[in-house]
């Protein structure tokens, strides 16, 4: 398969899903959740990935998830990560219960879906190799430390930050290189 065909397939798929990707970002914006509490955000993204035909492993680092795209051809395993959590910003004009996505994770999460759509279309041309892991990463922001420490103390997690918890759980063990939307 030639490079132009692969790129065109990816571009077309993303463009055709553009409104849906924007709608996802807007839904997440309107329903911000702080770290290790991103239950609705995670459910929305997982449901979207499943609708796109992905099998999704959930409950990673509490609210994180992973969906793999196996091209069926040998190659590296690449992770594409999107962040899920919002910040405590009570003064933000669009804060919901004092929480807002003022760091842009609503777009990070939506971009994760857009990337999955584009790379799935590219893989269907036969022009990719290896595996791509689409990972929803919770709890990037260093906030609500007492709550996070309570999760550590109760044994639910071992790390207060989502990416280090994903590593602890072995989610990243097979990853050769990772990229992230932020």
Short mmCIF file of N, CA and C in Angstrom, two decimals:
data_model
loop_
_atom_site.label_atom_id
_atom_site.label_comp_id
_atom_site.label_asym_id
_atom_site.label_seq_id
_atom_site.Cartn_x
_atom_site.Cartn_y
_atom_site.Cartn_z
N UNK A 1 0.84 -1.18 0.00
CA UNK A 1 0.00 0.00 0.00
C UNK A 1 0.89 1.24 0.00
N UNK A 2 0.56 2.21 -0.82
CA UNK A 2 1.39 3.41 -0.89
C UNK A 2 1.02 4.39 0.23
N UNK A 3 1.97 5.22 0.57
CA UNK A 3 1.86 6.18 1.67
C UNK A 3 0.65 7.12 1.50
N UNK A 4 0.42 7.60 0.31
CA UNK A 4 -0.70 8.53 0.07
C UNK A 4 -2.04 7.88 0.37
N UNK A 5 -2.19 6.61 0.02
CA UNK A 5 -3.45 5.90 0.28
C UNK A 5 -3.67 5.72 1.78
N UNK A 6 -2.61 5.40 2.49
CA UNK A 6 -2.71 5.22 3.94
C UNK A 6 -3.11 6.53 4.61
N UNK A 7 -2.44 7.61 4.23
CA UNK A 7 -2.73 8.92 4.81
C UNK A 7 -4.14 9.36 4.45
N UNK A 8 -4.55 9.14 3.22
CA UNK A 8 -5.91 9.53 2.79
C UNK A 8 -6.97 8.76 3.59
N UNK A 9 -6.74 7.48 3.81
CA UNK A 9 -7.70 6.68 4.58
C UNK A 9 -7.84 7.24 6.00
N UNK A 10 -6.71 7.55 6.61
CA UNK A 10 -6.72 8.11 7.95
C UNK A 10 -7.40 9.47 7.99
N UNK A 11 -7.01 10.35 7.09
CA UNK A 11 -7.60 11.69 7.02
C UNK A 11 -9.11 11.63 6.82
N UNK A 12 -9.55 10.79 5.89
CA UNK A 12 -10.99 10.67 5.62
C UNK A 12 -11.76 10.19 6.84
N UNK A 13 -11.20 9.20 7.52
CA UNK A 13 -11.89 8.66 8.70
C UNK A 13 -12.01 9.73 9.79
N UNK A 14 -10.93 10.46 10.03
CA UNK A 14 -10.96 11.51 11.05
C UNK A 14 -11.91 12.63 10.65
N UNK A 15 -11.84 13.06 9.40
CA UNK A 15 -12.74 14.12 8.94
C UNK A 15 -14.21 13.70 9.04
N UNK A 16 -14.50 12.46 8.68
CA UNK A 16 -15.88 11.97 8.77
C UNK A 16 -16.38 11.89 10.21
N UNK A 17 -15.46 11.71 11.14
CA UNK A 17 -15.83 11.61 12.56
C UNK A 17 -15.64 12.93 13.30
N UNK A 18 -15.31 13.98 12.58
CA UNK A 18 -14.99 15.26 13.21
C UNK A 18 -16.03 15.77 14.18
N UNK A 19 -17.28 15.76 13.78
CA UNK A 19 -18.35 16.26 14.66
C UNK A 19 -18.44 15.42 15.92
N UNK A 20 -18.32 14.10 15.78
CA UNK A 20 -18.40 13.20 16.93
C UNK A 20 -17.24 13.47 17.89
N UNK A 21 -16.04 13.69 17.37
CA UNK A 21 -14.87 13.96 18.21
C UNK A 21 -15.06 15.27 18.97
N UNK A 22 -15.55 16.28 18.29
CA UNK A 22 -15.81 17.58 18.94
C UNK A 22 -16.89 17.42 20.00
N UNK A 23 -17.94 16.67 19.70
CA UNK A 23 -19.01 16.44 20.68
C UNK A 23 -18.48 15.74 21.93
N UNK A 24 -17.57 14.78 21.74
CA UNK A 24 -16.96 14.11 22.90
C UNK A 24 -16.23 15.12 23.77
N UNK A 25 -15.41 15.96 23.15
CA UNK A 25 -14.66 16.97 23.90
C UNK A 25 -15.62 17.88 24.66
N UNK A 26 -16.71 18.28 24.02
CA UNK A 26 -17.67 19.16 24.68
C UNK A 26 -18.38 18.47 25.84
N UNK A 27 -18.73 17.20 25.70
CA UNK A 27 -19.37 16.46 26.80
C UNK A 27 -18.42 16.34 27.98
N UNK A 28 -17.15 16.05 27.70
CA UNK A 28 -16.17 15.93 28.78
C UNK A 28 -15.95 17.29 29.43
N UNK A 29 -15.90 18.36 28.63
CA UNK A 29 -15.75 19.72 29.15
C UNK A 29 -16.89 20.04 30.13
N UNK A 30 -18.09 19.65 29.77
CA UNK A 30 -19.27 19.98 30.57
C UNK A 30 -19.41 19.12 31.83
N UNK A 31 -18.63 18.04 31.90
CA UNK A 31 -18.72 17.11 33.03
C UNK A 31 -17.32 16.79 33.56
N UNK A 32 -16.59 17.80 34.04
CA UNK A 32 -15.22 17.58 34.49
C UNK A 32 -15.16 16.74 35.77
N UNK A 33 -14.14 15.89 35.83
CA UNK A 33 -13.94 15.04 37.00
C UNK A 33 -12.46 15.06 37.36
N UNK A 34 -12.18 15.09 38.64
CA UNK A 34 -10.79 15.09 39.09
C UNK A 34 -10.21 13.68 39.09
N UNK A 35 -8.91 13.60 39.31
CA UNK A 35 -8.16 12.35 39.21
C UNK A 35 -8.67 11.20 40.06
N UNK A 36 -8.67 10.04 39.47
CA UNK A 36 -9.16 8.79 40.05
C UNK A 36 -10.66 8.85 40.32
N UNK A 37 -11.33 9.88 39.79
CA UNK A 37 -12.78 10.01 39.90
C UNK A 37 -13.41 10.18 38.50
N UNK A 38 -12.65 9.93 37.44
CA UNK A 38 -13.10 10.20 36.06
C UNK A 38 -14.01 9.09 35.54
N UNK A 39 -14.99 8.72 36.34
CA UNK A 39 -15.82 7.56 35.98
C UNK A 39 -16.68 7.80 34.74
N UNK A 40 -17.34 8.94 34.67
CA UNK A 40 -18.21 9.21 33.52
C UNK A 40 -17.37 9.47 32.26
N UNK A 41 -16.26 10.16 32.42
CA UNK A 41 -15.36 10.39 31.28
C UNK A 41 -14.88 9.05 30.73
N UNK A 42 -14.45 8.19 31.61
CA UNK A 42 -13.96 6.87 31.20
C UNK A 42 -15.06 6.07 30.51
N UNK A 43 -16.24 6.04 31.11
CA UNK A 43 -17.36 5.30 30.51
C UNK A 43 -17.66 5.80 29.09
N UNK A 44 -17.69 7.11 28.93
CA UNK A 44 -17.98 7.70 27.62
C UNK A 44 -16.93 7.28 26.58
N UNK A 45 -15.68 7.36 26.94
CA UNK A 45 -14.61 7.02 26.00
C UNK A 45 -14.56 5.52 25.72
N UNK A 46 -14.75 4.72 26.75
CA UNK A 46 -14.77 3.26 26.56
C UNK A 46 -15.91 2.87 25.64
N UNK A 47 -17.10 3.42 25.89
CA UNK A 47 -18.26 3.11 25.04
C UNK A 47 -17.97 3.50 23.59
N UNK A 48 -17.34 4.65 23.40
CA UNK A 48 -17.02 5.10 22.04
C UNK A 48 -16.04 4.14 21.38
N UNK A 49 -15.00 3.73 22.09
CA UNK A 49 -14.04 2.78 21.52
C UNK A 49 -14.70 1.45 21.19
N UNK A 50 -15.58 0.99 22.06
CA UNK A 50 -16.29 -0.27 21.79
C UNK A 50 -17.19 -0.13 20.56
N UNK A 51 -17.84 1.01 20.41
CA UNK A 51 -18.67 1.25 19.24
C UNK A 51 -17.83 1.22 17.96
N UNK A 52 -16.57 1.64 18.09
CA UNK A 52 -15.65 1.62 16.94
C UNK A 52 -15.07 0.23 16.68
N UNK A 53 -15.43 -0.74 17.52
CA UNK A 53 -14.99 -2.11 17.30
C UNK A 53 -13.81 -2.55 18.14
N UNK A 54 -13.38 -1.73 19.09
CA UNK A 54 -12.25 -2.09 19.94
C UNK A 54 -12.72 -2.89 21.15
N UNK A 55 -11.89 -3.85 21.58
CA UNK A 55 -12.07 -4.50 22.87
C UNK A 55 -11.28 -3.65 23.86
N UNK A 56 -11.91 -3.27 24.96
CA UNK A 56 -11.30 -2.35 25.89
C UNK A 56 -11.14 -3.00 27.25
N UNK A 57 -9.95 -2.89 27.80
CA UNK A 57 -9.69 -3.36 29.16
C UNK A 57 -9.88 -2.16 30.07
N UNK A 58 -10.77 -2.27 31.04
CA UNK A 58 -11.11 -1.16 31.92
C UNK A 58 -10.62 -1.41 33.34
N UNK A 59 -10.80 -0.41 34.20
CA UNK A 59 -10.43 -0.55 35.60
C UNK A 59 -8.93 -0.45 35.84
N UNK A 60 -8.19 0.08 34.89
CA UNK A 60 -6.75 0.23 35.03
C UNK A 60 -6.47 1.52 35.78
N UNK A 61 -5.67 1.46 36.82
CA UNK A 61 -5.43 2.64 37.65
C UNK A 61 -6.78 3.28 38.00
N UNK A 62 -7.68 2.47 38.40
CA UNK A 62 -9.06 2.78 38.81
C UNK A 62 -9.93 3.19 37.62
N UNK A 63 -9.66 4.33 36.98
CA UNK A 63 -10.54 4.82 35.92
C UNK A 63 -9.91 4.79 34.54
N UNK A 64 -8.70 4.28 34.43
CA UNK A 64 -8.03 4.22 33.14
C UNK A 64 -8.49 3.03 32.32
N UNK A 65 -8.02 2.99 31.08
CA UNK A 65 -8.41 1.90 30.18
C UNK A 65 -7.35 1.76 29.08
N UNK A 66 -7.44 0.63 28.38
CA UNK A 66 -6.54 0.38 27.25
C UNK A 66 -7.28 -0.41 26.19
N UNK A 67 -7.14 0.03 24.93
CA UNK A 67 -7.70 -0.67 23.78
C UNK A 67 -6.57 -0.84 22.77
N UNK A 68 -6.34 -2.05 22.32
CA UNK A 68 -5.25 -2.32 21.39
C UNK A 68 -5.74 -2.51 19.97
N UNK A 69 -4.95 -2.02 19.06
CA UNK A 69 -5.15 -2.23 17.63
C UNK A 69 -3.97 -3.07 17.15
N UNK A 70 -4.23 -4.33 16.83
CA UNK A 70 -3.18 -5.23 16.35
C UNK A 70 -3.28 -5.28 14.84
N UNK A 71 -2.23 -4.87 14.16
CA UNK A 71 -2.25 -4.84 12.70
C UNK A 71 -2.10 -6.22 12.08
N UNK A 72 -1.68 -7.19 12.90
CA UNK A 72 -1.45 -8.53 12.39
C UNK A 72 -0.10 -8.69 11.73
N UNK A 73 0.69 -7.63 11.76
CA UNK A 73 2.03 -7.67 11.18
C UNK A 73 3.04 -7.38 12.28
N UNK A 74 4.20 -8.00 12.22
CA UNK A 74 5.20 -7.76 13.27
C UNK A 74 5.64 -6.30 13.31
N UNK A 75 5.99 -5.86 14.50
CA UNK A 75 6.47 -4.50 14.67
C UNK A 75 6.38 -4.09 16.13
N UNK A 76 6.72 -2.87 16.41
CA UNK A 76 6.72 -2.39 17.79
C UNK A 76 5.30 -2.20 18.33
N UNK A 77 5.22 -2.07 19.65
CA UNK A 77 3.96 -1.70 20.28
C UNK A 77 4.10 -0.25 20.71
N UNK A 78 3.22 0.56 20.17
CA UNK A 78 3.24 2.00 20.41
C UNK A 78 2.03 2.37 21.24
N UNK A 79 2.24 3.14 22.29
CA UNK A 79 1.13 3.64 23.09
C UNK A 79 0.80 5.06 22.68
N UNK A 80 -0.48 5.33 22.58
CA UNK A 80 -0.99 6.69 22.42
C UNK A 80 -1.85 6.92 23.65
N UNK A 81 -1.48 7.94 24.43
CA UNK A 81 -2.18 8.19 25.69
C UNK A 81 -2.98 9.48 25.63
N UNK A 82 -4.11 9.47 26.28
CA UNK A 82 -4.92 10.66 26.47
C UNK A 82 -5.25 10.80 27.94
N UNK A 83 -5.23 12.00 28.44
CA UNK A 83 -5.49 12.23 29.86
C UNK A 83 -6.96 12.52 30.09
N UNK A 84 -7.42 12.22 31.29
CA UNK A 84 -8.84 12.23 31.59
C UNK A 84 -9.27 13.28 32.61
N UNK A 85 -8.39 13.69 33.49
CA UNK A 85 -8.81 14.45 34.66
C UNK A 85 -8.83 15.96 34.47
N UNK A 86 -9.58 16.60 35.35
CA UNK A 86 -9.73 18.05 35.37
C UNK A 86 -9.09 18.60 36.65
N UNK A 87 -9.15 19.92 36.77
CA UNK A 87 -8.56 20.62 37.91
C UNK A 87 -9.61 21.24 38.82
N UNK A 88 -9.23 21.45 40.07
CA UNK A 88 -10.06 22.22 41.00
C UNK A 88 -9.80 23.69 40.73
N UNK A 89 -10.75 24.35 40.08
CA UNK A 89 -10.63 25.76 39.72
C UNK A 89 -11.98 26.43 40.01
N UNK A 90 -12.31 26.65 41.29
CA UNK A 90 -13.63 27.18 41.62
C UNK A 90 -13.95 28.51 40.95
N UNK A 91 -12.95 29.33 40.66
CA UNK A 91 -13.19 30.62 40.04
C UNK A 91 -13.32 30.59 38.53
N UNK A 92 -13.13 29.43 37.93
CA UNK A 92 -13.25 29.34 36.47
C UNK A 92 -14.70 29.61 36.08
N UNK A 93 -14.93 30.44 35.05
CA UNK A 93 -16.30 30.80 34.69
C UNK A 93 -17.18 29.62 34.25
N UNK A 94 -16.58 28.52 33.84
CA UNK A 94 -17.38 27.36 33.43
C UNK A 94 -17.16 26.15 34.33
N UNK A 95 -16.67 26.41 35.54
CA UNK A 95 -16.45 25.32 36.50
C UNK A 95 -17.78 24.67 36.85
N UNK A 96 -17.74 23.37 37.03
CA UNK A 96 -18.89 22.60 37.49
C UNK A 96 -18.51 22.08 38.87
N UNK A 97 -19.22 22.54 39.88
CA UNK A 97 -18.90 22.18 41.26
C UNK A 97 -17.43 22.46 41.59
N UNK A 98 -16.91 23.55 41.05
CA UNK A 98 -15.54 23.96 41.34
C UNK A 98 -14.47 23.26 40.52
N UNK A 99 -14.88 22.47 39.53
CA UNK A 99 -13.95 21.67 38.72
C UNK A 99 -14.05 22.11 37.26
N UNK A 100 -12.90 22.24 36.60
CA UNK A 100 -12.90 22.63 35.18
C UNK A 100 -11.73 21.98 34.45
N UNK A 101 -11.90 21.81 33.16
CA UNK A 101 -10.84 21.28 32.30
C UNK A 101 -9.97 22.41 31.78
N UNK A 102 -9.43 23.18 32.69
CA UNK A 102 -8.63 24.33 32.27
C UNK A 102 -7.22 23.94 31.81
N UNK A 103 -6.88 22.68 31.85
CA UNK A 103 -5.60 22.21 31.32
C UNK A 103 -5.78 21.50 29.98
N UNK A 104 -7.01 21.37 29.52
CA UNK A 104 -7.25 20.84 28.18
C UNK A 104 -7.37 19.34 28.06
N UNK A 105 -7.54 18.63 29.18
CA UNK A 105 -7.63 17.18 29.07
C UNK A 105 -8.90 16.73 28.37
N UNK A 106 -9.91 17.58 28.29
CA UNK A 106 -11.10 17.22 27.52
C UNK A 106 -10.72 17.04 26.05
N UNK A 107 -9.79 17.85 25.55
CA UNK A 107 -9.33 17.68 24.17
C UNK A 107 -8.34 16.53 24.06
N UNK A 108 -7.54 16.32 25.08
CA UNK A 108 -6.61 15.18 25.08
C UNK A 108 -7.39 13.87 24.94
N UNK A 109 -8.45 13.75 25.72
CA UNK A 109 -9.27 12.54 25.69
C UNK A 109 -9.97 12.38 24.34
N UNK A 110 -10.53 13.46 23.81
CA UNK A 110 -11.20 13.39 22.51
C UNK A 110 -10.20 13.10 21.40
N UNK A 111 -9.01 13.68 21.50
CA UNK A 111 -7.97 13.41 20.50
C UNK A 111 -7.53 11.95 20.52
N UNK A 112 -7.57 11.33 21.69
CA UNK A 112 -7.25 9.90 21.77
C UNK A 112 -8.21 9.11 20.87
N UNK A 113 -9.48 9.47 20.91
CA UNK A 113 -10.47 8.80 20.07
C UNK A 113 -10.22 9.11 18.60
N UNK A 114 -9.95 10.37 18.28
CA UNK A 114 -9.65 10.74 16.89
C UNK A 114 -8.44 9.98 16.35
N UNK A 115 -7.44 9.83 17.18
CA UNK A 115 -6.24 9.09 16.77
C UNK A 115 -6.57 7.62 16.55
N UNK A 116 -7.39 7.05 17.42
CA UNK A 116 -7.81 5.65 17.25
C UNK A 116 -8.56 5.48 15.93
N UNK A 117 -9.43 6.42 15.63
CA UNK A 117 -10.19 6.35 14.38
C UNK A 117 -9.25 6.42 13.18
N UNK A 118 -8.34 7.36 13.19
CA UNK A 118 -7.41 7.53 12.07
C UNK A 118 -6.46 6.36 11.89
N UNK A 119 -5.91 5.87 12.98
CA UNK A 119 -4.96 4.76 12.87
C UNK A 119 -5.66 3.44 12.54
N UNK A 120 -6.88 3.28 13.00
CA UNK A 120 -7.64 2.08 12.62
C UNK A 120 -7.87 2.07 11.12
N UNK A 121 -8.25 3.22 10.57
CA UNK A 121 -8.46 3.31 9.12
C UNK A 121 -7.16 3.06 8.37
N UNK A 122 -6.05 3.59 8.87
CA UNK A 122 -4.75 3.36 8.23
C UNK A 122 -4.38 1.88 8.30
N UNK A 123 -4.64 1.24 9.43
CA UNK A 123 -4.32 -0.18 9.58
C UNK A 123 -5.14 -1.04 8.62
N UNK A 124 -6.38 -0.63 8.38
CA UNK A 124 -7.24 -1.40 7.48
C UNK A 124 -6.75 -1.37 6.04
N UNK A 125 -5.87 -0.44 5.68
CA UNK A 125 -5.29 -0.42 4.34
C UNK A 125 -4.16 -1.44 4.22
N UNK A 126 -3.72 -1.98 5.37
CA UNK A 126 -2.58 -2.90 5.37
C UNK A 126 -1.25 -2.17 5.43
N UNK A 127 -1.31 -0.88 5.67
CA UNK A 127 -0.09 -0.07 5.62
C UNK A 127 0.60 0.15 6.95
N UNK A 128 0.16 -0.49 8.02
CA UNK A 128 0.81 -0.33 9.32
C UNK A 128 1.30 -1.69 9.81
N UNK A 129 2.21 -1.67 10.76
CA UNK A 129 2.67 -2.90 11.39
C UNK A 129 2.70 -2.72 12.90
N UNK A 130 2.82 -3.81 13.61
CA UNK A 130 2.89 -3.76 15.07
C UNK A 130 1.53 -3.57 15.70
N UNK A 131 1.56 -3.10 16.94
CA UNK A 131 0.33 -2.86 17.69
C UNK A 131 0.32 -1.42 18.19
N UNK A 132 -0.87 -0.90 18.36
CA UNK A 132 -1.05 0.44 18.92
C UNK A 132 -1.98 0.29 20.11
N UNK A 133 -1.52 0.76 21.27
CA UNK A 133 -2.32 0.72 22.49
C UNK A 133 -2.85 2.12 22.76
N UNK A 134 -4.16 2.26 22.80
CA UNK A 134 -4.80 3.53 23.11
C UNK A 134 -5.14 3.50 24.60
N UNK A 135 -4.49 4.37 25.36
CA UNK A 135 -4.57 4.31 26.82
C UNK A 135 -5.17 5.60 27.38
N UNK A 136 -6.24 5.45 28.14
CA UNK A 136 -6.81 6.56 28.89
C UNK A 136 -6.10 6.63 30.23
N UNK A 137 -5.40 7.72 30.47
CA UNK A 137 -4.58 7.87 31.68
C UNK A 137 -5.27 8.80 32.69
N UNK A 138 -5.60 8.28 33.86
CA UNK A 138 -6.24 9.11 34.87
C UNK A 138 -5.22 9.88 35.71
N UNK A 139 -5.74 10.79 36.50
CA UNK A 139 -5.01 11.39 37.62
C UNK A 139 -3.65 11.97 37.27
N UNK A 140 -3.60 12.82 36.24
CA UNK A 140 -2.33 13.45 35.89
C UNK A 140 -2.05 14.64 36.80
N UNK A 141 -3.08 15.40 37.12
CA UNK A 141 -2.90 16.60 37.93
C UNK A 141 -2.61 16.24 39.39
N UNK A 142 -1.67 16.93 40.00
CA UNK A 142 -1.28 16.65 41.39
C UNK A 142 -2.17 17.38 42.38
N UNK A 143 -3.41 16.97 42.48
CA UNK A 143 -4.38 17.62 43.37
C UNK A 143 -5.06 16.57 44.25
N UNK A 144 -5.82 17.03 45.21
CA UNK A 144 -6.58 16.16 46.12
C UNK A 144 -5.69 15.06 46.70
N UNK A 145 -4.57 15.48 47.23
CA UNK A 145 -3.58 14.51 47.69
C UNK A 145 -4.06 13.70 48.89
N UNK A 146 -4.89 14.28 49.74
CA UNK A 146 -5.44 13.49 50.86
C UNK A 146 -6.31 12.35 50.34
N UNK A 147 -7.14 12.65 49.35
CA UNK A 147 -7.98 11.60 48.75
C UNK A 147 -7.11 10.52 48.13
N UNK A 148 -6.10 10.93 47.38
CA UNK A 148 -5.22 9.94 46.74
C UNK A 148 -4.47 9.12 47.77
N UNK A 149 -4.03 9.77 48.84
CA UNK A 149 -3.34 9.01 49.89
C UNK A 149 -4.29 8.01 50.54
N UNK A 150 -5.57 8.36 50.64
CA UNK A 150 -6.53 7.41 51.19
C UNK A 150 -6.67 6.19 50.28
N UNK A 151 -6.55 6.40 48.96
CA UNK A 151 -6.58 5.27 48.02
C UNK A 151 -5.35 4.38 48.19
N UNK A 152 -4.21 5.02 48.43
CA UNK A 152 -2.97 4.26 48.69
C UNK A 152 -3.13 3.48 50.00
N UNK A 153 -3.57 4.18 51.04
CA UNK A 153 -3.71 3.55 52.36
C UNK A 153 -4.68 2.38 52.35
N UNK A 154 -5.71 2.46 51.50
CA UNK A 154 -6.69 1.37 51.42
C UNK A 154 -6.23 0.24 50.49
N UNK A 155 -5.10 0.44 49.80
CA UNK A 155 -4.58 -0.60 48.92
C UNK A 155 -5.15 -0.58 47.51
N UNK A 156 -5.97 0.40 47.20
CA UNK A 156 -6.56 0.45 45.84
C UNK A 156 -5.53 0.83 44.80
N UNK A 157 -4.57 1.67 45.16
CA UNK A 157 -3.48 2.07 44.28
C UNK A 157 -2.19 2.08 45.07
N UNK A 158 -1.08 2.14 44.35
CA UNK A 158 0.22 2.25 45.00
C UNK A 158 0.91 3.56 44.67
N UNK A 159 0.37 4.30 43.71
CA UNK A 159 0.93 5.57 43.27
C UNK A 159 -0.15 6.63 43.25
N UNK A 160 0.20 7.85 43.64
CA UNK A 160 -0.80 8.90 43.65
C UNK A 160 -1.06 9.47 42.25
N UNK A 161 -0.18 9.19 41.31
CA UNK A 161 -0.34 9.69 39.94
C UNK A 161 -0.73 8.54 39.01
N UNK A 162 -1.59 8.85 38.05
CA UNK A 162 -2.15 7.82 37.18
C UNK A 162 -1.15 7.08 36.31
N UNK A 163 -0.22 7.80 35.68
CA UNK A 163 0.73 7.11 34.79
C UNK A 163 1.64 6.17 35.57
N UNK A 164 2.09 6.60 36.74
CA UNK A 164 2.94 5.71 37.53
C UNK A 164 2.13 4.51 38.03
N UNK A 165 0.84 4.71 38.29
CA UNK A 165 0.00 3.58 38.68
C UNK A 165 -0.19 2.62 37.51
N UNK A 166 -0.37 3.15 36.30
CA UNK A 166 -0.47 2.28 35.12
C UNK A 166 0.81 1.45 34.97
N UNK A 167 1.95 2.07 35.18
CA UNK A 167 3.23 1.35 35.11
C UNK A 167 3.27 0.27 36.18
N UNK A 168 2.89 0.61 37.41
CA UNK A 168 2.87 -0.36 38.52
C UNK A 168 2.02 -1.58 38.19
N UNK A 169 0.91 -1.34 37.50
CA UNK A 169 -0.02 -2.42 37.17
C UNK A 169 0.41 -3.22 35.94
N UNK A 170 1.51 -2.84 35.31
CA UNK A 170 2.01 -3.59 34.15
C UNK A 170 1.38 -3.19 32.83
N UNK A 171 0.55 -2.15 32.83
CA UNK A 171 -0.14 -1.73 31.61
C UNK A 171 0.86 -1.31 30.53
N UNK A 172 2.01 -0.85 30.93
CA UNK A 172 3.00 -0.34 29.98
C UNK A 172 4.14 -1.34 29.71
N UNK A 173 4.06 -2.52 30.26
CA UNK A 173 5.18 -3.48 30.16
C UNK A 173 5.58 -3.81 28.73
N UNK A 174 4.63 -3.87 27.82
CA UNK A 174 4.93 -4.27 26.45
C UNK A 174 5.10 -3.08 25.50
N UNK A 175 5.07 -1.88 26.03
CA UNK A 175 5.14 -0.67 25.20
C UNK A 175 6.59 -0.36 24.84
N UNK A 176 6.83 -0.16 23.55
CA UNK A 176 8.17 0.20 23.08
C UNK A 176 8.39 1.71 23.09
N UNK A 177 7.35 2.47 22.78
CA UNK A 177 7.42 3.92 22.78
C UNK A 177 6.00 4.45 23.02
N UNK A 178 5.92 5.59 23.71
CA UNK A 178 4.61 6.17 24.00
C UNK A 178 4.55 7.61 23.52
N UNK A 179 3.37 7.98 23.06
CA UNK A 179 3.06 9.35 22.66
C UNK A 179 1.86 9.80 23.46
N UNK A 180 1.77 11.08 23.69
CA UNK A 180 0.65 11.57 24.47
C UNK A 180 0.11 12.87 23.90
N UNK A 181 -1.20 12.98 23.97
CA UNK A 181 -1.86 14.25 23.63
C UNK A 181 -1.95 15.08 24.89
N UNK A 182 -1.54 16.32 24.83
CA UNK A 182 -1.75 17.22 25.97
C UNK A 182 -1.97 18.62 25.45
#
